[in-house]
Structures are given as C-alpha cells and as structure tokens.
PDB file of C-alpha atoms in Angstrom:
ATOM      1  CA  UNK A 272      -7.073 -15.620 -17.037  1.00  0.00           C
ATOM      2  CA  UNK A 273      -3.452 -15.776 -18.203  1.00  0.00           C
ATOM      3  CA  UNK A 274      -3.164 -17.788 -21.421  1.00  0.00           C
ATOM      4  CA  UNK A 275       0.417 -18.760 -20.550  1.00  0.00           C
ATOM      5  CA  UNK A 276      -0.055 -20.290 -17.095  1.00  0.00           C
ATOM      6  CA  UNK A 277      -3.771 -20.139 -16.223  1.00  0.00           C
ATOM      7  CA  UNK A 278      -3.432 -17.590 -13.404  1.00  0.00           C
ATOM      8  CA  UNK A 279      -6.795 -15.915 -12.788  1.00  0.00           C
ATOM      9  CA  UNK A 280      -6.740 -12.219 -11.930  1.00  0.00           C
ATOM     10  CA  UNK A 281      -9.203  -9.356 -12.228  1.00  0.00           C
ATOM     11  CA  UNK A 282      -9.012  -7.077 -15.264  1.00  0.00           C
ATOM     12  CA  UNK A 283      -7.852  -3.456 -15.449  1.00  0.00           C
ATOM     13  CA  UNK A 284     -11.378  -2.128 -14.971  1.00  0.00           C
ATOM     14  CA  UNK A 285     -11.379  -3.739 -11.503  1.00  0.00           C
ATOM     15  CA  UNK A 286      -9.829  -2.051  -8.486  1.00  0.00           C
ATOM     16  CA  UNK A 287      -7.112  -4.660  -7.882  1.00  0.00           C
ATOM     17  CA  UNK A 288      -5.865  -4.944 -11.504  1.00  0.00           C
ATOM     18  CA  UNK A 289      -4.404  -8.372 -10.665  1.00  0.00           C
ATOM     19  CA  UNK A 290      -4.046  -9.431 -14.319  1.00  0.00           C
ATOM     20  CA  UNK A 291      -1.854  -6.392 -15.051  1.00  0.00           C
ATOM     21  CA  UNK A 292       0.187  -7.028 -11.912  1.00  0.00           C
ATOM     22  CA  UNK A 293       0.660 -10.661 -13.012  1.00  0.00           C
ATOM     23  CA  UNK A 294       1.990  -9.469 -16.385  1.00  0.00           C
ATOM     24  CA  UNK A 295       4.330  -6.930 -14.770  1.00  0.00           C
ATOM     25  CA  UNK A 296       5.671  -9.473 -12.263  1.00  0.00           C
ATOM     26  CA  UNK A 297       6.326 -12.150 -14.885  1.00  0.00           C
ATOM     27  CA  UNK A 298       7.904  -9.589 -17.234  1.00  0.00           C
ATOM     28  CA  UNK A 299      10.525  -8.848 -14.560  1.00  0.00           C
ATOM     29  CA  UNK A 300      11.589 -12.504 -14.609  1.00  0.00           C
ATOM     30  CA  UNK A 301      11.350 -13.184 -18.338  1.00  0.00           C
ATOM     31  CA  UNK A 302      10.621 -11.122 -21.434  1.00  0.00           C
ATOM     32  CA  UNK A 303       7.889 -10.632 -22.481  1.00  0.00           C
ATOM     33  CA  UNK A 304       6.448 -12.344 -19.408  1.00  0.00           C
ATOM     34  CA  UNK A 305       2.841 -13.540 -19.617  1.00  0.00           C
ATOM     35  CA  UNK A 306       1.233 -10.817 -21.763  1.00  0.00           C
ATOM     36  CA  UNK A 307      -2.015 -12.377 -23.037  1.00  0.00           C
ATOM     37  CA  UNK A 308      -5.109 -12.578 -20.849  1.00  0.00           C
ATOM     38  CA  UNK A 309      -8.702 -13.608 -21.554  1.00  0.00           C
ATOM     39  CA  UNK A 310     -11.961 -13.012 -19.753  1.00  0.00           C
ATOM     40  CA  UNK A 311     -13.500 -15.853 -17.761  1.00  0.00           C
ATOM     41  CA  UNK A 312     -16.753 -13.964 -17.181  1.00  0.00           C
ATOM     42  CA  UNK A 313     -19.809 -15.819 -18.523  1.00  0.00           C
ATOM     43  CA  UNK A 314     -20.831 -14.439 -21.914  1.00  0.00           C
ATOM     44  CA  UNK A 315     -17.516 -12.650 -22.550  1.00  0.00           C
ATOM     45  CA  UNK A 316     -14.972 -13.783 -25.144  1.00  0.00           C
ATOM     46  CA  UNK A 317     -12.315 -11.046 -25.237  1.00  0.00           C
ATOM     47  CA  UNK A 318      -8.530 -11.338 -24.997  1.00  0.00           C
ATOM     48  CA  UNK A 319      -5.970  -8.664 -24.109  1.00  0.00           C
ATOM     49  CA  UNK A 320      -2.263  -8.422 -24.872  1.00  0.00           C
ATOM     50  CA  UNK A 321      -0.322  -6.039 -22.620  1.00  0.00           C
ATOM     51  CA  UNK A 322       2.662  -5.940 -25.017  1.00  0.00           C
ATOM     52  CA  UNK A 323       0.527  -4.884 -27.993  1.00  0.00           C
ATOM     53  CA  UNK A 324      -1.399  -2.383 -25.867  1.00  0.00           C
ATOM     54  CA  UNK A 325       1.804  -0.626 -24.782  1.00  0.00           C
ATOM     55  CA  UNK A 326       3.535  -0.595 -28.170  1.00  0.00           C
ATOM     56  CA  UNK A 327       0.469  -0.131 -30.401  1.00  0.00           C
TER      57      UNK A 327
END
C-alpha cells in the first residue's frame, strides 16, 4: 500500500509489480512521486522505499 495516497498494489515479488508501476507513474508527474510502500499482508510489517533502493 502506498503511504502517500493509500493505493494498493502487489509487490515486486508478484507478477504484476503494481506497486513499482505506481511509483514510476507518480514519479513522472512529480518528484520523487510516491516512493514508500508497506505490506498489507496479515502478519507482515515491512516498508519499502523505491528512491532509497535505487540510490543505496
């Protein structure tokens, strides 16, 4: 789930990679876009930042 707008998309380990596509689409309109996602799977508590992942 996007922590900027609440959009829910599957993670990069899923075939559709909708969370990554959401980041890329929003980054075209505004920098840095919506880079931080979190899992909404029961029992998971991770977050992911696409900006840090690409520059780190």
